[in-house]
mmCIF file of C-alpha atoms in Angstrom:
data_model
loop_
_atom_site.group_PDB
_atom_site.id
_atom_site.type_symbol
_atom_site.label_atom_id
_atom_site.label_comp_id
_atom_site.label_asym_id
_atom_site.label_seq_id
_atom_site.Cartn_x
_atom_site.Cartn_y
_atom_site.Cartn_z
ATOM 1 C CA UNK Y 1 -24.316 -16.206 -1.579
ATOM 2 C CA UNK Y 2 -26.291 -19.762 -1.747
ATOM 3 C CA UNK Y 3 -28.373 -18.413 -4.597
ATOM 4 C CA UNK Y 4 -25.687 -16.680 -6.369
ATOM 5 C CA UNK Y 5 -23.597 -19.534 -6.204
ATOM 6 C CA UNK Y 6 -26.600 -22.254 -7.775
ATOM 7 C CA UNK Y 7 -27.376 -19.669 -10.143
ATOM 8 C CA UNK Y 8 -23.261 -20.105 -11.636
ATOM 9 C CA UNK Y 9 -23.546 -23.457 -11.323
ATOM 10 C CA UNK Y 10 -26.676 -24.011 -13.230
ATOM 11 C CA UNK Y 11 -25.364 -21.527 -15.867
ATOM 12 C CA UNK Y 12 -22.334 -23.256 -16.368
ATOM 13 C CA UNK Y 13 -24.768 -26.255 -16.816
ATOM 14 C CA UNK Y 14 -26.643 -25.192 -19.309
ATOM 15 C CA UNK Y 15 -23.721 -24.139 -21.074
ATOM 16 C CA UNK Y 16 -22.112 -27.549 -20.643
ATOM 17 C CA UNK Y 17 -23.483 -30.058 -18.186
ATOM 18 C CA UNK Y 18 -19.429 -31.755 -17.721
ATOM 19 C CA UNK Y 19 -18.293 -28.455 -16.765
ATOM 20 C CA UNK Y 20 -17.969 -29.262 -13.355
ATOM 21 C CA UNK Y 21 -16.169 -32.245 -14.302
ATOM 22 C CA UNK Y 22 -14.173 -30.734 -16.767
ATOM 23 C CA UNK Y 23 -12.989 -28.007 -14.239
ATOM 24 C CA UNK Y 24 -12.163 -30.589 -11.373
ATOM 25 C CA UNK Y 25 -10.052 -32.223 -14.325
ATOM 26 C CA UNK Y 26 -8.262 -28.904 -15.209
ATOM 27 C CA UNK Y 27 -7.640 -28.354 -11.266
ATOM 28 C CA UNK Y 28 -5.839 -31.746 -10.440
ATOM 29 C CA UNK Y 29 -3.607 -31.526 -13.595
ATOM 30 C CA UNK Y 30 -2.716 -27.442 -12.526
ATOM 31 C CA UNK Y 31 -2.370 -28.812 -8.681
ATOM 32 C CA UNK Y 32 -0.328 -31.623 -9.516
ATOM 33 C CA UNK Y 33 2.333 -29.579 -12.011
ATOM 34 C CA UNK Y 34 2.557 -27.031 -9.082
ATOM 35 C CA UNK Y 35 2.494 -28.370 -5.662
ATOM 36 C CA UNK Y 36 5.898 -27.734 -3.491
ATOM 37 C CA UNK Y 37 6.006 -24.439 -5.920
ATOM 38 C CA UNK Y 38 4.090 -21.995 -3.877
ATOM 39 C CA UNK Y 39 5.362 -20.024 -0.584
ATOM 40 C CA UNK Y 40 2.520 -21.816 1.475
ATOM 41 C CA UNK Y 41 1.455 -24.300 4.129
ATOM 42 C CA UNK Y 42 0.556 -26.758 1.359
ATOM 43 C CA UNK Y 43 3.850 -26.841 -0.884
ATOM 44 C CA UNK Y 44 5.947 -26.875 2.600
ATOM 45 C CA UNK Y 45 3.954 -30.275 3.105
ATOM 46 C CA UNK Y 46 3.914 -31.153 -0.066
ATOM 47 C CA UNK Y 47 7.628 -30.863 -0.391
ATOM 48 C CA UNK Y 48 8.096 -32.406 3.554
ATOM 49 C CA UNK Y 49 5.704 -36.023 2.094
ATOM 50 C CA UNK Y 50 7.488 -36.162 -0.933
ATOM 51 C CA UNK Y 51 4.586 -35.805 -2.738
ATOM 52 C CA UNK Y 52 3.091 -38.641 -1.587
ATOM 53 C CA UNK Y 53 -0.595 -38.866 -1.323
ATOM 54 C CA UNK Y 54 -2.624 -38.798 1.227
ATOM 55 C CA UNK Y 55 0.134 -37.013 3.565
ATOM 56 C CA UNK Y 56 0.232 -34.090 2.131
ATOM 57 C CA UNK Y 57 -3.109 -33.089 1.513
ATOM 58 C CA UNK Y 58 -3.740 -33.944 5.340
ATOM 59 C CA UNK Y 59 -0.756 -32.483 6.504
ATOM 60 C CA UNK Y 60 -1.759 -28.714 4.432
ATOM 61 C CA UNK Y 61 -5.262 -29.128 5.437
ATOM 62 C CA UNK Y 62 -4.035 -29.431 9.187
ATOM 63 C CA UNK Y 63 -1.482 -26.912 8.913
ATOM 64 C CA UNK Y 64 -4.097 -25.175 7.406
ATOM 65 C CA UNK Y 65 -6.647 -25.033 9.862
ATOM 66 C CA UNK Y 66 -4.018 -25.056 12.654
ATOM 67 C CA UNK Y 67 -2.644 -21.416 11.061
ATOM 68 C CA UNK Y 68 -6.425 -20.049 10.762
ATOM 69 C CA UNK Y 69 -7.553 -21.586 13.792
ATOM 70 C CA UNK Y 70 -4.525 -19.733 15.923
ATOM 71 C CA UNK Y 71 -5.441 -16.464 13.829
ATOM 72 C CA UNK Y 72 -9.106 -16.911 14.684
ATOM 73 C CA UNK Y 73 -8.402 -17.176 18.068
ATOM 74 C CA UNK Y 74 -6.295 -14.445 18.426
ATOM 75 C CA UNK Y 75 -8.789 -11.891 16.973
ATOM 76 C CA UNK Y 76 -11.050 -13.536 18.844
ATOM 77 C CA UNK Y 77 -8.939 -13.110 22.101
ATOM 78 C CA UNK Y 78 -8.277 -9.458 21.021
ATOM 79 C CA UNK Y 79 -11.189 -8.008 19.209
ATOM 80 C CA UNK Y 80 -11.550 -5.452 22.065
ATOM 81 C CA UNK Y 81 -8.235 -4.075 21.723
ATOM 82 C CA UNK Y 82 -7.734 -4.484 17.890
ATOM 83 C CA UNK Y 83 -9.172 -1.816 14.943
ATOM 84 C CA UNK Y 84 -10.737 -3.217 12.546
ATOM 85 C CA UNK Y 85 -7.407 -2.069 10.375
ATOM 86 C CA UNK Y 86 -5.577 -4.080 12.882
ATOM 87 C CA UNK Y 87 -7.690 -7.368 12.292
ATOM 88 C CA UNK Y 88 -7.515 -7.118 8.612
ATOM 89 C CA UNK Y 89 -3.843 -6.512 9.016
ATOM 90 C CA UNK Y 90 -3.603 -10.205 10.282
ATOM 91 C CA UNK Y 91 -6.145 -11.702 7.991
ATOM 92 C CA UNK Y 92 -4.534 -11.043 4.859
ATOM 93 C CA UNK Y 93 -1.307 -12.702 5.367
ATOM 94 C CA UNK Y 94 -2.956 -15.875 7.397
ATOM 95 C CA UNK Y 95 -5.013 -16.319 4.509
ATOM 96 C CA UNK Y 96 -2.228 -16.250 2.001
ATOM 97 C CA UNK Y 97 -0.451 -18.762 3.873
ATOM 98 C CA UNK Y 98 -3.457 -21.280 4.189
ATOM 99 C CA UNK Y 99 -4.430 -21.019 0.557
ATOM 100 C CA UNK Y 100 -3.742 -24.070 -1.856
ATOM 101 C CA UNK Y 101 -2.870 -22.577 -4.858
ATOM 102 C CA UNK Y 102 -1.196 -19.084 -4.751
ATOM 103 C CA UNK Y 103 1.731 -16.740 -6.427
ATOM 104 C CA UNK Y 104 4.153 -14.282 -4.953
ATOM 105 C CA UNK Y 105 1.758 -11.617 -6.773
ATOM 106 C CA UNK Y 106 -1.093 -12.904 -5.013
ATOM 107 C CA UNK Y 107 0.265 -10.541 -2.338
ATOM 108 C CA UNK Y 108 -0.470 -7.586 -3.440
ATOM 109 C CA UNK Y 109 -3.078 -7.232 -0.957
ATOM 110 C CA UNK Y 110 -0.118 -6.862 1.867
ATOM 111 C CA UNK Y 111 0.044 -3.356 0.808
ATOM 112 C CA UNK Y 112 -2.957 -2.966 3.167
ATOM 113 C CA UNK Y 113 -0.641 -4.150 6.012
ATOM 114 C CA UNK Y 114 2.385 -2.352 4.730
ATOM 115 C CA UNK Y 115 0.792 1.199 4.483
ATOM 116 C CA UNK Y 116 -0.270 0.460 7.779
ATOM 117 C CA UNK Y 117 3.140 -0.570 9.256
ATOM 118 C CA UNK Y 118 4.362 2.396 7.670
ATOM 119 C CA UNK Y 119 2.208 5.263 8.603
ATOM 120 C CA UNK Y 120 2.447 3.380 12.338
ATOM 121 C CA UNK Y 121 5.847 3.747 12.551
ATOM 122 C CA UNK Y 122 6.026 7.230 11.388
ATOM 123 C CA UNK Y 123 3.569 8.286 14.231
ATOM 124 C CA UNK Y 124 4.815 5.991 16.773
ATOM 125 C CA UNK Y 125 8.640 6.854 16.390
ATOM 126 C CA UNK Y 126 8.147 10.573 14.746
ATOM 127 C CA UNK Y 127 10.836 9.576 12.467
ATOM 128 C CA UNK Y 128 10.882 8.420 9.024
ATOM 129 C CA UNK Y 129 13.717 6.348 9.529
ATOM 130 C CA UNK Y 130 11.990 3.014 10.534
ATOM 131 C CA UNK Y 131 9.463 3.000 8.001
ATOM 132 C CA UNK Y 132 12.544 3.673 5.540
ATOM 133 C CA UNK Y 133 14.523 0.709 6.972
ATOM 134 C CA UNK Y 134 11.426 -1.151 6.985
ATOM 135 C CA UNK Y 135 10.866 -0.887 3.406
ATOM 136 C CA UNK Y 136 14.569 -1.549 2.467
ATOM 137 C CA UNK Y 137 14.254 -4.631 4.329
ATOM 138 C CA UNK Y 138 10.934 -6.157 2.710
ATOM 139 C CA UNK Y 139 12.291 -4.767 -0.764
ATOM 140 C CA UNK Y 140 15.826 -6.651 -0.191
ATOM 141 C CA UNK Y 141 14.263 -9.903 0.838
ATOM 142 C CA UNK Y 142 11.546 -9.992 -1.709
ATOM 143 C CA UNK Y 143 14.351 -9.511 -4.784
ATOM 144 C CA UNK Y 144 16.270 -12.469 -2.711
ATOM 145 C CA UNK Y 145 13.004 -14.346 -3.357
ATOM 146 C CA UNK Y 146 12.562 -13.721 -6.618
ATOM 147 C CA UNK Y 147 16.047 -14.490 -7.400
ATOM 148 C CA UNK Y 148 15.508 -17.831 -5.849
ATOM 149 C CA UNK Y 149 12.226 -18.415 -8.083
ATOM 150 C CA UNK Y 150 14.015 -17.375 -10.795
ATOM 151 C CA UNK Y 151 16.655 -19.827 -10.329
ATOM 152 C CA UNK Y 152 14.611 -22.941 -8.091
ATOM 153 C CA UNK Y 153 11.561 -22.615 -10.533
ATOM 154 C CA UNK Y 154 9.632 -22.687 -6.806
ATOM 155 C CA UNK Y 155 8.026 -19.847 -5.463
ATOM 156 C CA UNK Y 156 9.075 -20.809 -1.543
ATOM 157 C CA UNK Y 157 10.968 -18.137 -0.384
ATOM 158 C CA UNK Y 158 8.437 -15.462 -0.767
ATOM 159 C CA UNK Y 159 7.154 -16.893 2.646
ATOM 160 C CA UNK Y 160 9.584 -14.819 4.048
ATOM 161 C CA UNK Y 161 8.082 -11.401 3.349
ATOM 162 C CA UNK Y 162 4.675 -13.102 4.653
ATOM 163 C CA UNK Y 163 6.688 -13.307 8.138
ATOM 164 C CA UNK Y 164 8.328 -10.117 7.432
ATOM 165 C CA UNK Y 165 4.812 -8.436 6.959
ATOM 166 C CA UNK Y 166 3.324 -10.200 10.253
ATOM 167 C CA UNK Y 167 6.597 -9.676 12.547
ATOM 168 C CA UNK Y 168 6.256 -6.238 11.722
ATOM 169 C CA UNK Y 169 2.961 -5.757 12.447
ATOM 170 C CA UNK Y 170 2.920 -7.342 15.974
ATOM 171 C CA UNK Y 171 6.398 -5.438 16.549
ATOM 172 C CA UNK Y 172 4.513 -2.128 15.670
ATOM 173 C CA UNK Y 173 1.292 -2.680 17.547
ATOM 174 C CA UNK Y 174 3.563 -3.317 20.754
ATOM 175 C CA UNK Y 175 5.865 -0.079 20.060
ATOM 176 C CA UNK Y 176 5.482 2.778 22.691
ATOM 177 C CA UNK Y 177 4.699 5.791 21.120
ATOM 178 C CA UNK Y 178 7.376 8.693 21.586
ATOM 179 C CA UNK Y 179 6.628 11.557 23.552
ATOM 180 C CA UNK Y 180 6.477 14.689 20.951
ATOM 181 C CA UNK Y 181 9.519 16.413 20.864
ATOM 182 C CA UNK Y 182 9.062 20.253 22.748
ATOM 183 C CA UNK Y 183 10.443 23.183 21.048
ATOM 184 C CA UNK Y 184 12.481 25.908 23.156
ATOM 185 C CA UNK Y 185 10.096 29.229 22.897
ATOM 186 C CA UNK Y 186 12.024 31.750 20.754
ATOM 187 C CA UNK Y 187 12.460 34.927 22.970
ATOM 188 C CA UNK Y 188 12.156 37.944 20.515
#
């Protein structure tokens, strides 16, 4: 990753030798039209300093850390128990949380978790009513959201189907799974 990374940079350099400079330009002035937009640790403390500088950088970057540190530790804590499904589960929607710059379509990726809160609940339950409920629930609140961006010009409420997404998974992982249902033997 070291290599491929000097290797970019020293293409970009030869291409322009500013371009760093240029880019950390183009960054501040997309960061400072859009911060207290996004559904994330960093526009929550953005929007909770006012704006002001240097509390809300250090209050993201804490939240930040605090978020991935607590996720870290729980995999950590939990790695024998957890599939690998399971740990990935968590990781996406921690990591949409803790990162600066972000859109609601940046989660995509919780389909992962979603598929896996659905095919869960099917085989815990042996019903396809919870998964069904589930689903009308996430679509419901994520329309809410977008009718709030829509309206707010800020992108906050879509934290909601982050905690959606992880209060389902840890209510799923914890759900007994139903005994199968036994069938009276026809007598023919």
């Amino acid at each position: 990753m070291a290599i491929g990374g000097i290797a970019l940079l020293l293409i970009g350099m030869i291409q322009d030798p500013l371009w760093v400079v240029k880019f950390r330009g183009a960054s501040e002035a997309v960061m400072d039209r859009t911060q207290g937009v996004h559904s994330n640790v960093w526009a929550f403390a953005y929007l909770a300093c006012n704006g002001n500088s240097p509390c809300w950088p250090l209050l993201g970057g804490t939240l930040s850390l605090i978020l991935l540190g607590l996720a870290g530790f729980f995999l950590w804590q939990n790695q024998a128990k957890l599939s690998a499904w399971e740990a990935f589960n968590v990781i996406i929607p921690i990591s949409f949380v803790s990162t600066i710059y972000l859109w609601a379509y940046d989660q995509i990726p919780y389909l992962i978790p979603i598929v896996w809160i659905i095919g869960t609940l099917v085989q815990k339950s042996r019903s396809f009513i919870y998964a069904f409920l589930f689903l009308i629930v996430l679509v419901l609140f994520s329309l809410f959201a977008l009718l709030q961006q829509a309206s707010t010009d800020k992108d906050l409420w879509s934290l909601g189907t982050t905690l959606i997404v992880l209060g389902s998974l840890w209510a799923v992982s914890r759900m007994k799974q139903k005994p199968p249902i036994d069938k009276p033997s026809s007598t023919a």
